[in-house]
Short mmCIF file of C-alpha atoms and ligand atoms in Angstrom, two decimals:
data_model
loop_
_atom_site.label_atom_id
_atom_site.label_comp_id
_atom_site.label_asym_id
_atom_site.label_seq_id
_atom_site.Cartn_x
_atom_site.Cartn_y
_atom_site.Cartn_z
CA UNK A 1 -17.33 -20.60 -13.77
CA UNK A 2 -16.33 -19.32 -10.22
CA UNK A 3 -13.46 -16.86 -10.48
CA UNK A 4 -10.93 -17.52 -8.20
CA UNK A 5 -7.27 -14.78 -7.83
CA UNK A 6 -4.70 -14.96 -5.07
CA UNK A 7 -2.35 -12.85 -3.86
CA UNK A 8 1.06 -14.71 -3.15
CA UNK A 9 3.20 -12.58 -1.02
CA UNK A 10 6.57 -13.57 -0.30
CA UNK A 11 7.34 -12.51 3.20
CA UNK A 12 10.60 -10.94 2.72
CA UNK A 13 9.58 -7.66 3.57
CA UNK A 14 6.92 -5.06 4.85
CA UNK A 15 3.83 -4.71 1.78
CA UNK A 16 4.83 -2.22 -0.93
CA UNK A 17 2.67 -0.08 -2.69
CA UNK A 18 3.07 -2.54 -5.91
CA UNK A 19 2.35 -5.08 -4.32
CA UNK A 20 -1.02 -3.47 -2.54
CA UNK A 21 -1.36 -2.52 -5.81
CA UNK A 22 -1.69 -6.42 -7.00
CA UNK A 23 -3.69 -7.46 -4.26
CA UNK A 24 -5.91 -4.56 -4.78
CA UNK A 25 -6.73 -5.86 -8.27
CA UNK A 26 -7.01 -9.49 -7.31
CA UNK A 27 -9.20 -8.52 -4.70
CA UNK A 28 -11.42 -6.65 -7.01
CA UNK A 29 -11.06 -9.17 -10.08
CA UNK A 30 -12.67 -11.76 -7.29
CA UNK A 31 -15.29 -9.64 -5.16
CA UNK A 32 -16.65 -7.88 -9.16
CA UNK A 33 -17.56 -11.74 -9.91
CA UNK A 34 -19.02 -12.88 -6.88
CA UNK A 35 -15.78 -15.34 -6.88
CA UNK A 36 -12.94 -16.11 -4.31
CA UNK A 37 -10.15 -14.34 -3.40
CA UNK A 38 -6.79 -16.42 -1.84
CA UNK A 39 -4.06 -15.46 0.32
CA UNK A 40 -0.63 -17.20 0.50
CA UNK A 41 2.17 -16.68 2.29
CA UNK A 42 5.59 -18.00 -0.07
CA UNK A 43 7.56 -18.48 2.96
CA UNK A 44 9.65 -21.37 1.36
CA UNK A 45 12.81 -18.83 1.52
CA UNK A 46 13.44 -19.82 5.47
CA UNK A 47 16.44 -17.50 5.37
CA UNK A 48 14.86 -14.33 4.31
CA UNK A 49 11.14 -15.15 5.18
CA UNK A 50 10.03 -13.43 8.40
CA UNK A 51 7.44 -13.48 11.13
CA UNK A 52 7.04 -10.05 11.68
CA UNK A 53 6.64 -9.47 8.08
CA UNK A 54 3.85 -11.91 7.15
CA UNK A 55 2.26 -10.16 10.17
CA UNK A 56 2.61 -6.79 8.68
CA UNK A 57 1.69 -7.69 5.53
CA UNK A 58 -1.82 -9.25 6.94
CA UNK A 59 -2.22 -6.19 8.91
CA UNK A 60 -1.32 -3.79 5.73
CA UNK A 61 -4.14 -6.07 4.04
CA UNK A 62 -6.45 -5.50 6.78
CA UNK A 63 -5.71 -1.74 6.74
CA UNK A 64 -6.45 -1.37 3.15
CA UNK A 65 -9.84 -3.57 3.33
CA UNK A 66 -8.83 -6.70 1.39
CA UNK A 67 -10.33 -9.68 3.03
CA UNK A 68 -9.56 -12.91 1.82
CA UNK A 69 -11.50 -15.87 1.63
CA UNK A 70 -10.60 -19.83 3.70
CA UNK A 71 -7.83 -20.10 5.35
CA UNK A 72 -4.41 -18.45 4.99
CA UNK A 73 -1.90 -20.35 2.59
CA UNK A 74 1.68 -21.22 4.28
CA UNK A 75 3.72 -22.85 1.81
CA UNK A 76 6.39 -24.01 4.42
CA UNK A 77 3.72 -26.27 5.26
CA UNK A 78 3.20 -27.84 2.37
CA UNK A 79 6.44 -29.62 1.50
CA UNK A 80 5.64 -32.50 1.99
CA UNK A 81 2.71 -32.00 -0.85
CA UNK A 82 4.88 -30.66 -3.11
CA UNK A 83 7.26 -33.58 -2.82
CA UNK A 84 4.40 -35.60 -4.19
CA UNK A 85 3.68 -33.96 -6.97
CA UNK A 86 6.90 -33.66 -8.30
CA UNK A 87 6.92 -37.45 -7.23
CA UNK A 88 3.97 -37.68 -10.07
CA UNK A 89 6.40 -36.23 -12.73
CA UNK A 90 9.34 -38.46 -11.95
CA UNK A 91 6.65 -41.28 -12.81
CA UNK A 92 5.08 -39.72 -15.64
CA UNK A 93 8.59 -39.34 -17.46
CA UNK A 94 7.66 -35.63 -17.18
CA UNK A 95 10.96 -34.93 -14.91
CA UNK A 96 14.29 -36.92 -13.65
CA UNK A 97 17.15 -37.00 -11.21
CA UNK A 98 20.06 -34.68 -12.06
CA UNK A 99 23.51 -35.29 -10.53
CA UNK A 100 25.54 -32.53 -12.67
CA UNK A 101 27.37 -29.65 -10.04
CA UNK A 102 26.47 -26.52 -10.15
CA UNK A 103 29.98 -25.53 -12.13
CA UNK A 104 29.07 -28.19 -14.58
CA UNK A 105 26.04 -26.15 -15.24
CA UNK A 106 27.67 -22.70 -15.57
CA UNK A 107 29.87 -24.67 -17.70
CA UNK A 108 27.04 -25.89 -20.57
CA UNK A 109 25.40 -22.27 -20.23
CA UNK A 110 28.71 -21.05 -20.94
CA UNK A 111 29.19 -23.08 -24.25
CA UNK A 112 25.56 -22.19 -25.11
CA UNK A 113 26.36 -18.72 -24.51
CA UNK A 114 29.49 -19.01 -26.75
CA UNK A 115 27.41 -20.33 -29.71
CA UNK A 116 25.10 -17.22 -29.08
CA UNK A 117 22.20 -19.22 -27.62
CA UNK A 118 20.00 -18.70 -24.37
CA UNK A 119 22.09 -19.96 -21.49
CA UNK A 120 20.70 -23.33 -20.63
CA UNK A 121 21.60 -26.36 -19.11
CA UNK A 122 22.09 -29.03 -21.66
CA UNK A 123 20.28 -32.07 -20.77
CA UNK A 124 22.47 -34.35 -20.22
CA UNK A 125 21.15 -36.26 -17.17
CA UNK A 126 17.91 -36.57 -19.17
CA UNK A 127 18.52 -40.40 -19.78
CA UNK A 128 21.01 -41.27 -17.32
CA UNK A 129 17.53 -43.35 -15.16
CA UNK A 130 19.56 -41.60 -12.09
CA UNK A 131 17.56 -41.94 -8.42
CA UNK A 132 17.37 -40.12 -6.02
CA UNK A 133 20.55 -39.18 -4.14
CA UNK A 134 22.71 -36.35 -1.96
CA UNK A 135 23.44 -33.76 -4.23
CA UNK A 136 20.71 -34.37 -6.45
CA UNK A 137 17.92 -32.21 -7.83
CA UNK A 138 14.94 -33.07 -10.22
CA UNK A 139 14.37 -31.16 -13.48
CA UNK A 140 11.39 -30.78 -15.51
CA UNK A 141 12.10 -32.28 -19.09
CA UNK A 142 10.90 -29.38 -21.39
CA UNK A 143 9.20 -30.65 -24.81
CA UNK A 144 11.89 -31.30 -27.81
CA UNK A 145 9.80 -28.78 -29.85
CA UNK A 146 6.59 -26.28 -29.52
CA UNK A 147 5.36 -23.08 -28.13
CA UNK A 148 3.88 -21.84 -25.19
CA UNK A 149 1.30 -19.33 -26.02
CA UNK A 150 -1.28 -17.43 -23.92
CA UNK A 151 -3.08 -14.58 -23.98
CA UNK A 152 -2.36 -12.08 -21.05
CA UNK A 153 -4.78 -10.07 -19.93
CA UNK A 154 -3.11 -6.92 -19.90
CA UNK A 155 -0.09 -7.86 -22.89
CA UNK A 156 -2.00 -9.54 -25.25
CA UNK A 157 -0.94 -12.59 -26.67
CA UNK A 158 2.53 -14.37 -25.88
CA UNK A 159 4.76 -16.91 -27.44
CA UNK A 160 7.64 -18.41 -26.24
CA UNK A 161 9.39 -21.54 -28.43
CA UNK A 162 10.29 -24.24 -26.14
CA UNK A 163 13.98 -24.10 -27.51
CA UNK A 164 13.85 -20.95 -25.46
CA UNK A 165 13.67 -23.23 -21.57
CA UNK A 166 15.47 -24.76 -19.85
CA UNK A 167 14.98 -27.98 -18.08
CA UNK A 168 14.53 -26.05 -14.90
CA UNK A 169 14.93 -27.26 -11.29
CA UNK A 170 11.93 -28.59 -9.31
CA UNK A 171 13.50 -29.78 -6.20
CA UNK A 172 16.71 -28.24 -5.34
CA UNK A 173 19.92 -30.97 -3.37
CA UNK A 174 18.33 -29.98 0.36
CA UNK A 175 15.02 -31.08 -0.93
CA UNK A 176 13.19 -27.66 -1.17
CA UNK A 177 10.56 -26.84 -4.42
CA UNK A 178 11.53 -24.32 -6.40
CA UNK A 179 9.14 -21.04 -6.83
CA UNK A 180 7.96 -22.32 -9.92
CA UNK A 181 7.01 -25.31 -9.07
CA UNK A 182 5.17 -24.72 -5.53
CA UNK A 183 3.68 -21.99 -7.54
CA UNK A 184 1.47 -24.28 -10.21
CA UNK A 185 1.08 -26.73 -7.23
CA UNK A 186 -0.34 -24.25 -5.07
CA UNK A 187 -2.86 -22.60 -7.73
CA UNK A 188 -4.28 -25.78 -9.08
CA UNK A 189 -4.88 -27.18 -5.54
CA UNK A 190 -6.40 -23.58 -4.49
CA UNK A 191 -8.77 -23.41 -7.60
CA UNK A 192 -6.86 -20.67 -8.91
CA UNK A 193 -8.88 -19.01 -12.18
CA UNK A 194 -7.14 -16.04 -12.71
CA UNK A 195 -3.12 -15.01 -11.59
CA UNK A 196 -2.95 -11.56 -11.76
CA UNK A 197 0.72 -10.21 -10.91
CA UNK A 198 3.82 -7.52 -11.42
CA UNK A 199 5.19 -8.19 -14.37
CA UNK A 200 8.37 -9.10 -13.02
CA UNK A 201 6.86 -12.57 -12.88
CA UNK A 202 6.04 -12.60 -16.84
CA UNK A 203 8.91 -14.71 -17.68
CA UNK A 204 7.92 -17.49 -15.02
CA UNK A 205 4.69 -17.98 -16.97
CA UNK A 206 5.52 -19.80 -19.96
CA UNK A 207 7.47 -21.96 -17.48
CA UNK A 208 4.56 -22.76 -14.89
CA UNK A 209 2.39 -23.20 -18.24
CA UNK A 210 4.86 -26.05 -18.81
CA UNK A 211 4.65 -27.64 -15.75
CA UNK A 212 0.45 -27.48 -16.04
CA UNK A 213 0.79 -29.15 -18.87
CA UNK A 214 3.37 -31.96 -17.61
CA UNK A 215 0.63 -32.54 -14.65
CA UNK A 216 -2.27 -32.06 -17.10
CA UNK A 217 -3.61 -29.60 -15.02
CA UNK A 218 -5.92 -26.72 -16.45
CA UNK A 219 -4.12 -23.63 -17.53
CA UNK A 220 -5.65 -20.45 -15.33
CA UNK A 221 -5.29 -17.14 -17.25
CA UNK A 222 -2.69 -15.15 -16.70
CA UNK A 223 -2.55 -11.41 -16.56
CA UNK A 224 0.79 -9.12 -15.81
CA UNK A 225 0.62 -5.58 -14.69
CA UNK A 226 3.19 -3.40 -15.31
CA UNK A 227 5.66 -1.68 -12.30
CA UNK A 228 4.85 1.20 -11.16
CA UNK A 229 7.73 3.63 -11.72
CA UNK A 230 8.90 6.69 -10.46
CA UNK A 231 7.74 10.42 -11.66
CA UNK A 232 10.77 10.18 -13.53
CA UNK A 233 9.85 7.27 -15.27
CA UNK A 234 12.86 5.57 -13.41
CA UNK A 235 12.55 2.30 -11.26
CA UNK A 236 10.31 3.17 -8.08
CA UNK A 237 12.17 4.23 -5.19
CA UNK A 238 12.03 5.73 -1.53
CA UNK A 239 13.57 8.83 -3.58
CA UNK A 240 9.59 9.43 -5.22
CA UNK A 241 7.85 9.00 -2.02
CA UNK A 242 6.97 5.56 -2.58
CA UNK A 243 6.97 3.07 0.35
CA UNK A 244 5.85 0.51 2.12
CA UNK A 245 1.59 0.50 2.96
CA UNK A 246 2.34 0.40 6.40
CA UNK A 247 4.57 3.53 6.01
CA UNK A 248 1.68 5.52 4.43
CA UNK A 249 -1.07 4.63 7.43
CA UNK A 250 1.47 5.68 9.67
CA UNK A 251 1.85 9.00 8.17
CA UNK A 252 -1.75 9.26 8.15
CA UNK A 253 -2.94 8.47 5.15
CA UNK A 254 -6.54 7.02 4.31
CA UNK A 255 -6.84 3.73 2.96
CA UNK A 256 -9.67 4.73 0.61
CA UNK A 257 -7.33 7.50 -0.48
CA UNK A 258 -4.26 4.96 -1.05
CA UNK A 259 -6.71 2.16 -3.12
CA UNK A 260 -8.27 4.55 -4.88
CA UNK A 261 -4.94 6.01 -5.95
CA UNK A 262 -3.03 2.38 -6.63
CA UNK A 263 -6.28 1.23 -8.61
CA UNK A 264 -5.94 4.69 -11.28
CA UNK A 265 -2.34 3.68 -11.29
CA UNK A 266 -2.62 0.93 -14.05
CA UNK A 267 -6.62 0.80 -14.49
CA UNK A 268 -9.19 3.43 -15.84
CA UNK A 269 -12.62 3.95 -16.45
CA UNK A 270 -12.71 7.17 -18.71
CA UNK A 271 -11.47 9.38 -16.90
CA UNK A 272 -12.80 9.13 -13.91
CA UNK A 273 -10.66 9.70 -10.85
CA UNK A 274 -12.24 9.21 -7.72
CA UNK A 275 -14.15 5.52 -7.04
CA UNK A 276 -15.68 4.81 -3.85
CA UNK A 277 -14.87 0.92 -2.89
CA UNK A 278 -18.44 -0.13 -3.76
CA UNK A 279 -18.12 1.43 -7.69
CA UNK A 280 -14.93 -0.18 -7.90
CA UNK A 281 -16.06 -3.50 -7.33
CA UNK A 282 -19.23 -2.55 -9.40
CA UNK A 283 -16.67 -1.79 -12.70
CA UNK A 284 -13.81 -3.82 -12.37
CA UNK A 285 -13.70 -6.55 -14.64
CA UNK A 286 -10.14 -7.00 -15.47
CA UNK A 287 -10.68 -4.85 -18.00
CA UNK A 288 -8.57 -1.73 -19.20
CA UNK A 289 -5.52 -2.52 -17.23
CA UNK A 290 -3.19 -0.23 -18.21
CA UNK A 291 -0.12 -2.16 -20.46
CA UNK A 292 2.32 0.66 -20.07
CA UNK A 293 3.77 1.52 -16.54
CA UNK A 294 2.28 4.08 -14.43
CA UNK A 295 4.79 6.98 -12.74
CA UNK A 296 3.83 7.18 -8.99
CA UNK A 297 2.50 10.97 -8.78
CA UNK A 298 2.88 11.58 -4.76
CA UNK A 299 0.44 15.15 -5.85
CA UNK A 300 -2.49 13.42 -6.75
CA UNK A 301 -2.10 11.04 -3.77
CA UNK A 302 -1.91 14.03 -1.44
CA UNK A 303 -5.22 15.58 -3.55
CA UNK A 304 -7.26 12.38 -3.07
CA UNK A 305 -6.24 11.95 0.93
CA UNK A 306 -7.48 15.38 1.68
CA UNK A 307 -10.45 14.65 -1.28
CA UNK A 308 -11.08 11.46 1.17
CA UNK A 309 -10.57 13.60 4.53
CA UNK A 310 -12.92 16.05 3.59
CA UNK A 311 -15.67 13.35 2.88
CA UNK A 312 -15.12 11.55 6.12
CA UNK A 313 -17.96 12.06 8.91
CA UNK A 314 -16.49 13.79 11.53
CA UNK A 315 -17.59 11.14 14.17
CA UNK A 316 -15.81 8.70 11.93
CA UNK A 317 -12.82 11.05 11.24
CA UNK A 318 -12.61 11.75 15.32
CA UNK A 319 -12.09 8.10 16.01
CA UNK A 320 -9.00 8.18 13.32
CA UNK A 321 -7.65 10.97 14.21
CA UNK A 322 -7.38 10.15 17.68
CA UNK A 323 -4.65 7.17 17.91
CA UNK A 324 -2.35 9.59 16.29
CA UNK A 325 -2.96 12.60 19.08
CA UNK A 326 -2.02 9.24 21.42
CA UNK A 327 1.23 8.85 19.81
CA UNK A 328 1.82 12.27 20.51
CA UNK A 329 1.09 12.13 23.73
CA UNK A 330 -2.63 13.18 24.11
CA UNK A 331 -5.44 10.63 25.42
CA UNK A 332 -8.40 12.64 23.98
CA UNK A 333 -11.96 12.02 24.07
CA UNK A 334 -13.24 11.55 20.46
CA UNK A 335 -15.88 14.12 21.44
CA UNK A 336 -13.47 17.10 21.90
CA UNK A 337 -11.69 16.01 18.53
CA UNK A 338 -14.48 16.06 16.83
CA UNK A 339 -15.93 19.28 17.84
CA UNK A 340 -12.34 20.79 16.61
CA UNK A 341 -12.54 18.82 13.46
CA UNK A 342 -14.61 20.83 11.36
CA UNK A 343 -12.54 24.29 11.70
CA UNK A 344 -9.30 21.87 10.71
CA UNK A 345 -10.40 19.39 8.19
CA UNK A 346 -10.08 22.07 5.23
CA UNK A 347 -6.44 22.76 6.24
CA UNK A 348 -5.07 19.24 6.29
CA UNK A 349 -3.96 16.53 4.17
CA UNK A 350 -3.43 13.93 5.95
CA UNK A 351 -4.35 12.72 10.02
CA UNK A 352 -0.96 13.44 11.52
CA UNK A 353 -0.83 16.55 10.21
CA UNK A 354 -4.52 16.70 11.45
CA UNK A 355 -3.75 15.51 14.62
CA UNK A 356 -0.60 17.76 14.68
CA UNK A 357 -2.86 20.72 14.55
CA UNK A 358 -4.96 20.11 17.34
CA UNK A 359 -2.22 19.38 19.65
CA UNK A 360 -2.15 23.18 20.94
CA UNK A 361 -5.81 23.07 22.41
CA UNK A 362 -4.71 19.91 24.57
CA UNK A 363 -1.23 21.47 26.52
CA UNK A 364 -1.43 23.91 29.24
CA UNK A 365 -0.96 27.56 28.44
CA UNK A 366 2.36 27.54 29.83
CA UNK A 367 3.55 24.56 27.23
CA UNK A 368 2.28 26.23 23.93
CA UNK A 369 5.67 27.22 21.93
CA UNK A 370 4.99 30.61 19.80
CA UNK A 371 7.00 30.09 16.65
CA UNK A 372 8.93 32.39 15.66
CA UNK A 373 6.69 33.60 12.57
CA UNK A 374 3.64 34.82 15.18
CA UNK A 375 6.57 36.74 17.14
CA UNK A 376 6.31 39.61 15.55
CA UNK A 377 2.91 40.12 16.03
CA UNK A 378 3.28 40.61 19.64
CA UNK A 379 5.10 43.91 18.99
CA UNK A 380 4.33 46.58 21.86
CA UNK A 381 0.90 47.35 20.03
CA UNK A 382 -0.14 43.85 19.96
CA UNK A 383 1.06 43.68 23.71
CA UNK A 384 -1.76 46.72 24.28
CA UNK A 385 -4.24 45.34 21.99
CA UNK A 386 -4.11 41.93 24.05
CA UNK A 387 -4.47 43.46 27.22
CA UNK A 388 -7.48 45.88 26.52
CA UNK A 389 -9.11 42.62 24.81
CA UNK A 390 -8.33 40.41 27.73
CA UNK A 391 -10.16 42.63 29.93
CA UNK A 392 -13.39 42.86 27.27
CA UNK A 393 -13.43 39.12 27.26
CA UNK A 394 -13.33 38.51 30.88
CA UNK A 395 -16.50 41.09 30.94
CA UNK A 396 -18.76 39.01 28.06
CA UNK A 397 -21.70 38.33 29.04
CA UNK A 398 -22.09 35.86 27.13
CA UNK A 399 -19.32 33.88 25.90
CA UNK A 400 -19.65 32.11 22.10
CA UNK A 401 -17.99 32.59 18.73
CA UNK A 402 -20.64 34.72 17.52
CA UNK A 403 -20.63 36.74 19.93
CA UNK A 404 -16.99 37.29 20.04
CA UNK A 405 -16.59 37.63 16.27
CA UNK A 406 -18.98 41.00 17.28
CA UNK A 407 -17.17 41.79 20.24
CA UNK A 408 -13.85 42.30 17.88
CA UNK A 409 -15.26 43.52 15.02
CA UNK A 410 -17.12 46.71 17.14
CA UNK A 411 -13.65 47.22 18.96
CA UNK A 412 -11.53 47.81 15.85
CA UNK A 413 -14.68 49.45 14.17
CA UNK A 414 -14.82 51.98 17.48
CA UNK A 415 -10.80 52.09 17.66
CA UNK A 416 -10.35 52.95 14.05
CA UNK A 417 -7.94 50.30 14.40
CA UNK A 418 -7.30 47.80 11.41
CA UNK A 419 -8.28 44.05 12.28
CA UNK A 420 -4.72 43.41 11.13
CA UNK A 421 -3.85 45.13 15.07
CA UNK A 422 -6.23 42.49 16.57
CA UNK A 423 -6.68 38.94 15.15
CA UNK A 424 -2.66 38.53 14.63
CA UNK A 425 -1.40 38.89 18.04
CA UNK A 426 -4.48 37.00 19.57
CA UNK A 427 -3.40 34.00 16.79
CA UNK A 428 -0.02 34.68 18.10
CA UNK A 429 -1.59 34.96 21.83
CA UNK A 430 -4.22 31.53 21.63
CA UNK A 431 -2.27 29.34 19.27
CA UNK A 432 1.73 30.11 19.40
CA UNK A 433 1.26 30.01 15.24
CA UNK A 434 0.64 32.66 12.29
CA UNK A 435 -1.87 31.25 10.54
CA UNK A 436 -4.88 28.85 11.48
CA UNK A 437 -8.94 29.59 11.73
CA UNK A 438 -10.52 32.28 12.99
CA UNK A 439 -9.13 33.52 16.22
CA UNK A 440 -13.01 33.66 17.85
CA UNK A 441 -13.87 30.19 16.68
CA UNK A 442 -10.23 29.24 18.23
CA UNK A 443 -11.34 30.69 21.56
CA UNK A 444 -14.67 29.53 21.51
CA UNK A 445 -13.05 26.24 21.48
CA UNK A 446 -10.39 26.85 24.30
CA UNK A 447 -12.83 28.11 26.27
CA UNK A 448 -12.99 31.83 28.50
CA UNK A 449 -10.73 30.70 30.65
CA UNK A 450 -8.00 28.76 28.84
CA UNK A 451 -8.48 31.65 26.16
CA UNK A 452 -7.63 34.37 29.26
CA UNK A 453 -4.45 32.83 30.66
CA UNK A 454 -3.08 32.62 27.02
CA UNK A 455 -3.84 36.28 26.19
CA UNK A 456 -3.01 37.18 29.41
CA UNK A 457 0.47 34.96 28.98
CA UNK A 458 1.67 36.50 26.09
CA UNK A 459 0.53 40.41 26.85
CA UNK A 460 3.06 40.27 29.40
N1 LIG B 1 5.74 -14.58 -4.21
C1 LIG B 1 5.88 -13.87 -5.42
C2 LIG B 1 6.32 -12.46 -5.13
O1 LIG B 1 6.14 -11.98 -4.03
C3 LIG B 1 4.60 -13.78 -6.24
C4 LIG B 1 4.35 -15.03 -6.98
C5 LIG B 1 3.16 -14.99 -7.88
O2 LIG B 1 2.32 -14.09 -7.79
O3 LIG B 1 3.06 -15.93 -8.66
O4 LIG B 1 6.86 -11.82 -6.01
#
């Protein structure tokens, strides 16, 4: 059998890390068995559905590597199909015309509710043979008696009693499907093997089951993940760091860092922590999905982004890094970035932060800002120190890191200074900040002469 998953984002809103986290899995579920992976857009909510969203979310898909397979899924487009189908249970028996208000309704789930039963409308336009009509909707008619029962991939088994639905809405007055309905539609004409979602949706399940069975369609298996909550074991919020995928790249996060992370959160293999892409797809099998929620542990997603940083090549990490020295107003060859890169990449977790750092080899002497913190190593020894070693440096012969790593050394060695006199006011001097790399690798990569008018700036 082919496995085919979707993901079935509703585009109310920029892609969440739960969501990612769902698609993720999907994607994996799919590429582990050689199958298909769907994408479709559940834009039926015209009021709250945007543009600009389902464009971020394809581009927050993109971003994390999920390609999908055929064409994208709109199901604004497909009204008209899902008209006919519920057409096909109006015939069947399997569904029929309801003219009852909506305070008529609240009215039977409020007796039901009195007699301590689920709230539920009470069937009473079940036999009326009402046609279509303003004001109208259709309703599924739910079996007098049985169970739904299916075995989740992640919960386990699951059994509803019938007693427990409602004869729910498939076509609301202004003619629109309801989610459940363009739902089961939507995966039986897509092939749909395996649903894989938040388990938010677990009570919609023995529902669509229904409506499979009312069409006599083949029931896919399901499988619910858990959400992920906060460190606090709370429901997920801005609060814990968590966001929106799109947030995260533009912080400058790595995508590997961000699936590797969302995959651990709610799947293991032992315990194992860091995956490449290619051993993911190798081991996931659906498998060991995690049936208690996961807190979101913003640490361990800063460890694996600088884990993922480290293990970039530089050539690759140059070309990253480099759109976010743009945004900060540097147009940088991805030659000079990368020749900084390897004195950086130890100190940083994440490319802004990288980029950040590098800014101060790209302004003119006269723009670098010495923070407050490297102030007070330009006391009035530092002051001396800087211009005796300005001097020194102007007279190398030969002008390298090695070379000036010597050419320090032998002057606090002959000074019976401390190196403490020397490599904090030229930090101070080259890079306005108190801590960074090695002041000679720093000039080597300034340059004698940018190195100069900075010493020679801040002696005076
Ligand atoms: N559109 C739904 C959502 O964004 C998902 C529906 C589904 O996966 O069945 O929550």
């Amino acid at each position: 059998m082919k496995i085919v998953t979707r993901f079935a984002p509703s585009p109310t809103g920029h892609l969440h890390i739960g969501g990612g986290r769902t698609a993720i899995f999907c994607w994996l579920l799919a590429r582990h068995f050689g199958g298909e992976f769907r994408l479709r857009i559940e834009d039926t909510d015209a009021t709250r559905s945007k543009q600009e969203y389902t464009d971020s979310i394809l581009a927050s898909m993109k971003w994390l590597g999920l390609d999908w397979d055929g064409d994208l899924t709109y199901q604004s487009k497909r009204l008209d199909i899902y008209n006919a189908y519920i057409d096909r249970l109006l015939e069947t028996g399997h569904a029929y015309w309801c003219d009852c208000t909506p305070e008529e309704v609240e009215a039977m789930r409020e007796v039901a509710r009195a007699r301590g039963e689920k709230p539920r409308y009470n069937g009473k336009c079940r036999d009326r043979g009402l046609t279509a009509g303003p004001g109208r909707v259709v309703r599924l008619r739910v079996p007098d008696e049985g169970r739904i029962v299916f075995n989740d991939m992640v919960k386990g088994t699951i059994s509803v009693d019938v007693s427990e639905l409602d004869d729910m809405v498939l076509r609301r007055t202004d003619g629109m499907p309801t989610y459940n309905l363009a739902v089961v539609v939507d995966d039986h004409d897509m092939g749909v093997t395996h649903v894989l979602r938040g388990d938010d949706h677990v009570s919609n399940t023995p529902k669509q089951i229904l409506l499979y069975n009312a069409f006599g369609f083949e029931v896919p298996t399901f499988g619910h993940v858990p959400m992920i909550c906060g460190p606090d074991h709370q429901k997920l919020s801005k609060r814990h760091g968590a966001r929106a995928v799109i947030e995260y790249e533009q912080d400058g996060l790595l995508p590997q860092a961000l699936v590797n992370y969302l995959v651990r959160l709610g799947w293991s293999h032992g315990d194992q922590e860091i995956f490449s892409l290619k051993e993911l797809v190798e081991l996931f099998d659906g498998n060991n999905l995690n049936s208690s929620p996961a807190a979101f542990d913003p640490e361990k997603l800063k460890w694996l982004n600088a884990h993922y940083l480290r293990n970039t090549p530089f050539p690759q990490l140059a070309a990253m890094v480099r759109p976010f020295l743009e945004k900060l107003g540097y147009d940088v060859p991805a030659e000079k970035i990368e020749a900084l890169l390897p004195m950086y990449v130890e100190r940083a977790s994440d490319l802004a932060a990288l980029a950040q750092a590098l800014t101060i080899y790209f302004k003119p002497a006269e723009e670098l800002v010495i923070e407050e913190k490297a102030m007070k190593a330009l006391n009035e020894d530092g002051k001396h120190q800087l211009s005796v070693l300005h001097d020194m440096i102007a007279d190398m012969p030969e002008f390298s890191a090695e070379a000036l790593d010597t050419l320090l050394h032998e002057y606090v060695e002959k000074g019976g200074l401390k190196f403490k006199q020397v490599g904090p006011p030229l930090r101070s001097a080259l890079t306005g900040l108190a801590g960074g790399p090695s002041v000679h690798d720093v000039m080597a990569a300034l340059g004698r002469e940018e190195s100069l008018k900075r010493i020679a700036r801040a002696a005076n």
